[in-house]
PDB file of C-alpha atoms and ligand atoms in Angstrom:
ATOM      1  CA  MET A 114     102.524 102.543 119.151  1.00  0.00           C
ATOM      2  CA  ASP A 115     103.167 104.073 122.538  1.00  0.00           C
ATOM      3  CA  VAL A 116     103.272 107.830 122.964  1.00  0.00           C
ATOM      4  CA  ILE A 117     107.057 108.105 123.117  1.00  0.00           C
ATOM      5  CA  GLU A 118     107.465 106.103 119.926  1.00  0.00           C
ATOM      6  CA  GLU A 119     104.756 108.213 118.265  1.00  0.00           C
ATOM      7  CA  LEU A 120     106.737 111.343 119.145  1.00  0.00           C
ATOM      8  CA  ALA A 121     109.888 109.683 117.838  1.00  0.00           C
ATOM      9  CA  SER A 122     108.260 108.805 114.545  1.00  0.00           C
ATOM     10  CA  LEU A 123     106.888 112.334 114.086  1.00  0.00           C
ATOM     11  CA  ARG A 124     110.360 113.796 114.774  1.00  0.00           C
ATOM     12  CA  VAL A 125     108.912 117.297 115.158  1.00  0.00           C
ATOM     13  CA  VAL A 126     106.434 118.253 117.891  1.00  0.00           C
ATOM     14  CA  PRO A 127     104.658 121.602 117.652  1.00  0.00           C
ATOM     15  CA  VAL A 128     104.700 123.591 120.903  1.00  0.00           C
ATOM     16  CA  VAL A 129     101.487 125.591 120.905  1.00  0.00           C
ATOM     17  CA  THR A 130     100.274 128.423 123.095  1.00  0.00           C
ATOM     18  CA  ILE A 131      96.573 129.032 122.637  1.00  0.00           C
ATOM     19  CA  GLU A 132      94.900 132.230 123.793  1.00  0.00           C
ATOM     20  CA  ASP A 133      91.412 131.434 122.505  1.00  0.00           C
ATOM     21  CA  PRO A 134      90.131 127.912 123.177  1.00  0.00           C
ATOM     22  CA  GLY A 135      87.716 128.413 120.297  1.00  0.00           C
ATOM     23  CA  GLN A 136      90.732 128.166 117.988  1.00  0.00           C
ATOM     24  CA  ALA A 137      92.141 124.979 119.469  1.00  0.00           C
ATOM     25  CA  VAL A 138      90.574 122.468 117.109  1.00  0.00           C
ATOM     26  CA  ALA A 139      91.363 124.592 114.038  1.00  0.00           C
ATOM     27  CA  VAL A 140      95.009 124.827 115.103  1.00  0.00           C
ATOM     28  CA  ALA A 141      95.219 121.076 115.640  1.00  0.00           C
ATOM     29  CA  GLU A 142      93.571 120.414 112.283  1.00  0.00           C
ATOM     30  CA  ALA A 143      96.069 122.736 110.581  1.00  0.00           C
ATOM     31  CA  LEU A 144      98.980 120.893 112.223  1.00  0.00           C
ATOM     32  CA  ALA A 145      97.558 117.524 111.197  1.00  0.00           C
ATOM     33  CA  ALA A 146      96.943 118.763 107.640  1.00  0.00           C
ATOM     34  CA  GLY A 147     100.637 119.658 107.503  1.00  0.00           C
ATOM     35  CA  GLY A 148     101.573 116.135 108.567  1.00  0.00           C
ATOM     36  CA  LEU A 149     102.164 116.733 112.275  1.00  0.00           C
ATOM     37  CA  PRO A 150      99.139 115.366 114.154  1.00  0.00           C
ATOM     38  CA  ALA A 151     100.522 116.184 117.613  1.00  0.00           C
ATOM     39  CA  ALA A 152     101.029 119.152 119.879  1.00  0.00           C
ATOM     40  CA  GLU A 153     102.357 120.146 123.246  1.00  0.00           C
ATOM     41  CA  VAL A 154      99.764 122.681 124.421  1.00  0.00           C
ATOM     42  CA  THR A 155     101.484 124.918 126.939  1.00  0.00           C
ATOM     43  CA  PHE A 156     100.074 125.919 130.310  1.00  0.00           C
ATOM     44  CA  ARG A 157     101.035 129.522 129.658  1.00  0.00           C
ATOM     45  CA  THR A 158      97.497 130.763 129.201  1.00  0.00           C
ATOM     46  CA  ASP A 159      94.231 130.166 131.018  1.00  0.00           C
ATOM     47  CA  ALA A 160      92.954 128.581 127.821  1.00  0.00           C
ATOM     48  CA  ALA A 161      95.248 125.546 128.056  1.00  0.00           C
ATOM     49  CA  VAL A 162      92.899 123.147 129.853  1.00  0.00           C
ATOM     50  CA  GLU A 163      89.933 123.922 127.649  1.00  0.00           C
ATOM     51  CA  ALA A 164      92.078 123.833 124.496  1.00  0.00           C
ATOM     52  CA  ILE A 165      93.348 120.355 125.406  1.00  0.00           C
ATOM     53  CA  ALA A 166      89.816 119.175 126.209  1.00  0.00           C
ATOM     54  CA  ARG A 167      88.413 120.438 122.912  1.00  0.00           C
ATOM     55  CA  ILE A 168      91.191 118.843 120.857  1.00  0.00           C
ATOM     56  CA  ALA A 169      90.946 115.535 122.713  1.00  0.00           C
ATOM     57  CA  GLU A 170      87.205 115.393 122.193  1.00  0.00           C
ATOM     58  CA  ALA A 171      87.083 116.524 118.555  1.00  0.00           C
ATOM     59  CA  LEU A 172      90.198 114.763 117.255  1.00  0.00           C
ATOM     60  CA  PRO A 173      90.726 111.438 119.031  1.00  0.00           C
ATOM     61  CA  ASP A 174      93.584 110.455 116.694  1.00  0.00           C
ATOM     62  CA  PHE A 175      95.492 113.666 117.371  1.00  0.00           C
ATOM     63  CA  LEU A 176      98.256 113.237 119.967  1.00  0.00           C
ATOM     64  CA  VAL A 177      97.619 116.074 122.376  1.00  0.00           C
ATOM     65  CA  GLY A 178      99.916 116.671 125.316  1.00  0.00           C
ATOM     66  CA  ALA A 179     100.472 119.398 127.867  1.00  0.00           C
ATOM     67  CA  GLY A 180     103.564 121.562 128.186  1.00  0.00           C
ATOM     68  CA  THR A 181     104.897 123.992 130.784  1.00  0.00           C
ATOM     69  CA  VAL A 182     103.527 121.654 133.451  1.00  0.00           C
ATOM     70  CA  LEU A 183     105.165 122.923 136.613  1.00  0.00           C
ATOM     71  CA  ASN A 184     103.596 120.831 139.389  1.00  0.00           C
ATOM     72  CA  PRO A 185     101.440 117.755 140.055  1.00  0.00           C
ATOM     73  CA  ASP A 186      98.226 119.768 140.163  1.00  0.00           C
ATOM     74  CA  MET A 187      98.820 121.108 136.656  1.00  0.00           C
ATOM     75  CA  ALA A 188      99.585 117.568 135.495  1.00  0.00           C
ATOM     76  CA  ARG A 189      96.301 116.360 136.977  1.00  0.00           C
ATOM     77  CA  ARG A 190      94.305 119.129 135.290  1.00  0.00           C
ATOM     78  CA  ALA A 191      96.019 118.439 131.963  1.00  0.00           C
ATOM     79  CA  VAL A 192      95.413 114.702 132.113  1.00  0.00           C
ATOM     80  CA  GLU A 193      91.800 115.097 133.242  1.00  0.00           C
ATOM     81  CA  ALA A 194      91.287 117.335 130.192  1.00  0.00           C
ATOM     82  CA  GLY A 195      92.646 114.624 127.908  1.00  0.00           C
ATOM     83  CA  ALA A 196      96.395 115.249 127.644  1.00  0.00           C
ATOM     84  CA  ARG A 197      98.147 112.007 126.677  1.00  0.00           C
ATOM     85  CA  PHE A 198     101.615 113.140 127.704  1.00  0.00           C
ATOM     86  CA  VAL A 199     103.112 115.738 130.014  1.00  0.00           C
ATOM     87  CA  VAL A 200     106.134 117.932 129.324  1.00  0.00           C
ATOM     88  CA  ALA A 201     107.855 120.267 131.770  1.00  0.00           C
ATOM     89  CA  PRO A 202     110.547 122.893 131.250  1.00  0.00           C
ATOM     90  CA  GLY A 203     112.449 121.608 134.290  1.00  0.00           C
ATOM     91  CA  TYR A 204     112.742 118.619 136.545  1.00  0.00           C
ATOM     92  CA  ASP A 205     110.225 118.339 139.377  1.00  0.00           C
ATOM     93  CA  PRO A 206     110.296 114.891 141.027  1.00  0.00           C
ATOM     94  CA  GLY A 207     106.740 115.324 142.366  1.00  0.00           C
ATOM     95  CA  THR A 208     105.312 115.942 138.917  1.00  0.00           C
ATOM     96  CA  VAL A 209     107.212 112.969 137.539  1.00  0.00           C
ATOM     97  CA  ALA A 210     105.956 110.762 140.391  1.00  0.00           C
ATOM     98  CA  TRP A 211     102.346 111.865 139.850  1.00  0.00           C
ATOM     99  CA  CYS A 212     102.565 111.011 136.145  1.00  0.00           C
ATOM    100  CA  GLN A 213     104.238 107.662 136.768  1.00  0.00           C
ATOM    101  CA  TYR A 214     101.619 106.710 139.350  1.00  0.00           C
ATOM    102  CA  HIS A 215      98.893 107.505 136.802  1.00  0.00           C
ATOM    103  CA  ASP A 216     100.717 105.829 133.895  1.00  0.00           C
ATOM    104  CA  VAL A 217     101.061 109.070 131.959  1.00  0.00           C
ATOM    105  CA  PRO A 218     104.199 109.510 129.842  1.00  0.00           C
ATOM    106  CA  VAL A 219     106.178 112.408 131.290  1.00  0.00           C
ATOM    107  CA  ILE A 220     109.120 114.259 129.771  1.00  0.00           C
ATOM    108  CA  PRO A 221     110.707 116.648 132.255  1.00  0.00           C
ATOM    109  CA  GLY A 222     113.273 119.222 131.243  1.00  0.00           C
ATOM    110  CA  VAL A 223     116.906 118.892 132.188  1.00  0.00           C
ATOM    111  CA  ASP A 224     119.874 121.229 131.823  1.00  0.00           C
ATOM    112  CA  THR A 225     122.726 119.406 133.522  1.00  0.00           C
ATOM    113  CA  PRO A 226     124.236 115.927 133.906  1.00  0.00           C
ATOM    114  CA  SER A 227     123.123 115.980 137.557  1.00  0.00           C
ATOM    115  CA  GLU A 228     119.503 116.446 136.506  1.00  0.00           C
ATOM    116  CA  VAL A 229     119.856 113.649 133.953  1.00  0.00           C
ATOM    117  CA  MET A 230     121.115 111.408 136.768  1.00  0.00           C
ATOM    118  CA  ALA A 231     118.226 112.390 139.041  1.00  0.00           C
ATOM    119  CA  ALA A 232     115.704 111.695 136.280  1.00  0.00           C
ATOM    120  CA  LYS A 233     117.325 108.355 135.478  1.00  0.00           C
ATOM    121  CA  ALA A 234     117.176 107.430 139.158  1.00  0.00           C
ATOM    122  CA  GLN A 235     113.418 108.014 138.912  1.00  0.00           C
ATOM    123  CA  GLY A 236     113.262 105.596 135.990  1.00  0.00           C
ATOM    124  CA  LEU A 237     113.201 107.988 133.028  1.00  0.00           C
ATOM    125  CA  THR A 238     115.242 107.657 129.859  1.00  0.00           C
ATOM    126  CA  VAL A 239     113.409 110.222 127.706  1.00  0.00           C
ATOM    127  CA  LEU A 240     114.007 113.807 128.769  1.00  0.00           C
ATOM    128  CA  LYS A 241     113.476 117.271 127.413  1.00  0.00           C
ATOM    129  CA  LEU A 242     116.596 119.327 126.777  1.00  0.00           C
ATOM    130  CA  PHE A 243     115.517 122.896 127.380  1.00  0.00           C
ATOM    131  CA  PRO A 244     116.517 125.530 126.400  1.00  0.00           C
ATOM    132  CA  ALA A 245     118.528 123.419 123.974  1.00  0.00           C
ATOM    133  CA  SER A 246     120.194 126.199 121.995  1.00  0.00           C
ATOM    134  CA  VAL A 247     121.329 128.088 125.109  1.00  0.00           C
ATOM    135  CA  LEU A 248     122.852 124.895 126.508  1.00  0.00           C
ATOM    136  CA  GLY A 249     125.002 124.366 123.451  1.00  0.00           C
ATOM    137  CA  GLY A 250     122.652 122.514 121.126  1.00  0.00           C
ATOM    138  CA  PRO A 251     124.088 119.558 119.198  1.00  0.00           C
ATOM    139  CA  THR A 252     127.502 119.976 120.872  1.00  0.00           C
ATOM    140  CA  PHE A 253     125.930 119.505 124.313  1.00  0.00           C
ATOM    141  CA  LEU A 254     123.943 116.521 123.045  1.00  0.00           C
ATOM    142  CA  LYS A 255     127.147 114.875 121.817  1.00  0.00           C
ATOM    143  CA  ALA A 256     128.743 115.431 125.224  1.00  0.00           C
ATOM    144  CA  LEU A 257     125.739 113.883 127.004  1.00  0.00           C
ATOM    145  CA  SER A 258     125.760 110.831 124.740  1.00  0.00           C
ATOM    146  CA  GLY A 259     128.963 109.527 126.367  1.00  0.00           C
ATOM    147  CA  PRO A 260     127.859 109.128 129.975  1.00  0.00           C
ATOM    148  CA  PHE A 261     124.147 108.735 129.162  1.00  0.00           C
ATOM    149  CA  SER A 262     124.069 106.443 126.148  1.00  0.00           C
ATOM    150  CA  ASP A 263     120.584 105.171 127.070  1.00  0.00           C
ATOM    151  CA  VAL A 264     118.913 108.597 127.264  1.00  0.00           C
ATOM    152  CA  ARG A 265     117.051 110.217 124.385  1.00  0.00           C
ATOM    153  CA  PHE A 266     116.124 113.869 124.296  1.00  0.00           C
ATOM    154  CA  MET A 267     113.235 115.967 123.093  1.00  0.00           C
ATOM    155  CA  CYS A 268     115.018 119.202 122.204  1.00  0.00           C
ATOM    156  CA  THR A 269     113.245 122.525 122.412  1.00  0.00           C
ATOM    157  CA  GLY A 270     114.173 126.120 122.911  1.00  0.00           C
ATOM    158  CA  GLY A 271     115.752 127.768 119.908  1.00  0.00           C
ATOM    159  CA  VAL A 272     115.104 124.954 117.446  1.00  0.00           C
ATOM    160  CA  ARG A 273     114.328 126.504 114.078  1.00  0.00           C
ATOM    161  CA  PRO A 274     114.215 125.412 110.412  1.00  0.00           C
ATOM    162  CA  SER A 275     117.867 126.474 110.099  1.00  0.00           C
ATOM    163  CA  ASN A 276     119.144 124.061 112.772  1.00  0.00           C
ATOM    164  CA  GLU A 277     116.392 121.424 112.963  1.00  0.00           C
ATOM    165  CA  ALA A 278     118.198 118.893 110.753  1.00  0.00           C
ATOM    166  CA  GLU A 279     121.408 119.204 112.759  1.00  0.00           C
ATOM    167  CA  TYR A 280     119.556 118.366 115.974  1.00  0.00           C
ATOM    168  CA  LEU A 281     117.707 115.465 114.375  1.00  0.00           C
ATOM    169  CA  SER A 282     120.941 113.984 113.047  1.00  0.00           C
ATOM    170  CA  GLN A 283     122.178 113.410 116.624  1.00  0.00           C
ATOM    171  CA  PRO A 284     121.529 109.753 117.541  1.00  0.00           C
ATOM    172  CA  ASN A 285     120.340 110.675 121.051  1.00  0.00           C
ATOM    173  CA  VAL A 286     117.634 113.042 119.807  1.00  0.00           C
ATOM    174  CA  LEU A 287     114.154 111.527 120.028  1.00  0.00           C
ATOM    175  CA  CYS A 288     112.492 114.554 118.458  1.00  0.00           C
ATOM    176  CA  VAL A 289     112.626 118.316 118.362  1.00  0.00           C
ATOM    177  CA  GLY A 290     109.881 120.720 119.274  1.00  0.00           C
ATOM    178  CA  GLY A 291     109.164 124.372 119.064  1.00  0.00           C
ATOM    179  CA  THR A 292     106.890 127.296 118.678  1.00  0.00           C
ATOM    180  CA  TRP A 293     107.997 128.260 115.181  1.00  0.00           C
ATOM    181  CA  LEU A 294     105.250 126.104 113.634  1.00  0.00           C
ATOM    182  CA  THR A 295     102.485 128.196 115.163  1.00  0.00           C
ATOM    183  CA  PRO A 296     103.587 131.845 115.006  1.00  0.00           C
ATOM    184  CA  ALA A 297     101.450 134.180 117.113  1.00  0.00           C
ATOM    185  CA  ASP A 298     100.530 136.312 114.097  1.00  0.00           C
ATOM    186  CA  ALA A 299      99.358 133.275 112.111  1.00  0.00           C
ATOM    187  CA  LEU A 300      97.144 132.245 115.027  1.00  0.00           C
ATOM    188  CA  ALA A 301      95.834 135.783 115.467  1.00  0.00           C
ATOM    189  CA  GLU A 302      94.923 135.935 111.781  1.00  0.00           C
ATOM    190  CA  GLY A 303      93.625 132.381 111.621  1.00  0.00           C
ATOM    191  CA  ASP A 304      96.140 131.702 108.862  1.00  0.00           C
ATOM    192  CA  TRP A 305      95.847 127.908 109.012  1.00  0.00           C
ATOM    193  CA  ALA A 306      97.386 127.432 105.564  1.00  0.00           C
ATOM    194  CA  ARG A 307     100.608 128.990 106.845  1.00  0.00           C
ATOM    195  CA  VAL A 308     100.652 126.723 109.896  1.00  0.00           C
ATOM    196  CA  SER A 309     100.195 123.662 107.674  1.00  0.00           C
ATOM    197  CA  GLN A 310     102.926 124.866 105.320  1.00  0.00           C
ATOM    198  CA  LEU A 311     105.385 125.375 108.208  1.00  0.00           C
ATOM    199  CA  CYS A 312     104.627 121.817 109.338  1.00  0.00           C
ATOM    200  CA  ARG A 313     105.214 120.413 105.862  1.00  0.00           C
ATOM    201  CA  GLU A 314     108.566 122.212 105.676  1.00  0.00           C
ATOM    202  CA  ALA A 315     109.584 121.048 109.150  1.00  0.00           C
ATOM    203  CA  LYS A 316     108.635 117.482 108.358  1.00  0.00           C
ATOM    204  CA  ALA A 317     110.593 117.530 105.107  1.00  0.00           C
ATOM    205  CA  ALA A 318     113.675 118.949 106.869  1.00  0.00           C
ATOM    206  CA  GLY A 319     113.450 116.273 109.544  1.00  0.00           C
ATOM    207  CA  LEU A 320     113.439 113.291 107.183  1.00  0.00           C
TER     208      LEU A 320
HETATM  209  C1  3PG B1229     109.178 125.168 124.973  1.00  0.00           C
HETATM  210  O1  3PG B1229     108.407 125.342 125.884  1.00  0.00           O
HETATM  211  O2  3PG B1229     109.520 124.044 124.623  1.00  0.00           O
HETATM  212  C2  3PG B1229     109.792 126.339 124.318  1.00  0.00           C
HETATM  213  O3  3PG B1229     109.170 127.529 124.668  1.00  0.00           O
HETATM  214  C3  3PG B1229     109.956 126.244 122.868  1.00  0.00           C
HETATM  215  O4  3PG B1229     110.969 127.121 122.548  1.00  0.00           O
HETATM  216  P1  3PG B1229     110.941 127.985 121.236  1.00  0.00           P
HETATM  217  O5  3PG B1229     109.931 129.072 121.466  1.00  0.00           O
HETATM  218  O6  3PG B1229     112.335 128.531 121.076  1.00  0.00           O
HETATM  219  O7  3PG B1229     110.532 127.099 120.091  1.00  0.00           O
END
């Protein structure tokens, strides 16, 4: 299965910010134990590269990707560490081009029909809708489905257990993602059982 189809079959992709790379493998194991063996590890901390490297080395079956990738250099560092896909909050043609040249699946963020058109012109049909809830959530997705019937979206930003199913019921939603599966306090306390439980609940809601 290719990476995009793996994300589609998971339906829910944990977005994880790791402060301590020593925790990275434990977090990934907790996600996998809850039925979600994938994560977008965000470049919002200095620990991101090492966290990705540790997960990739320890858990080869775990689908680790990089998030908050803002430029080609960050994409390169993520991929060299072992990231198997790249996600960005916005649309940067240079980052997309770098990933395409290196055959790395890339999912840039879009907010407007114009950005969808620019991304399509660069050959992409899977895009991140971010911040999905601010943009109008499922209503915006319905509006986009008319002109862009071939585009599928990874929706993040404000997706929660209360609205997850509504997003996933939209035919143009590839998957949803979010930080709610790895709350900062659970990570600080090393409460892996809670992380796994949140994953189980999210998976059940997404079926
Ligand atoms: C992301 O990078 O995709 C978002 O920060 C996730 O948004 P959330 O915190 O609302 O889940």
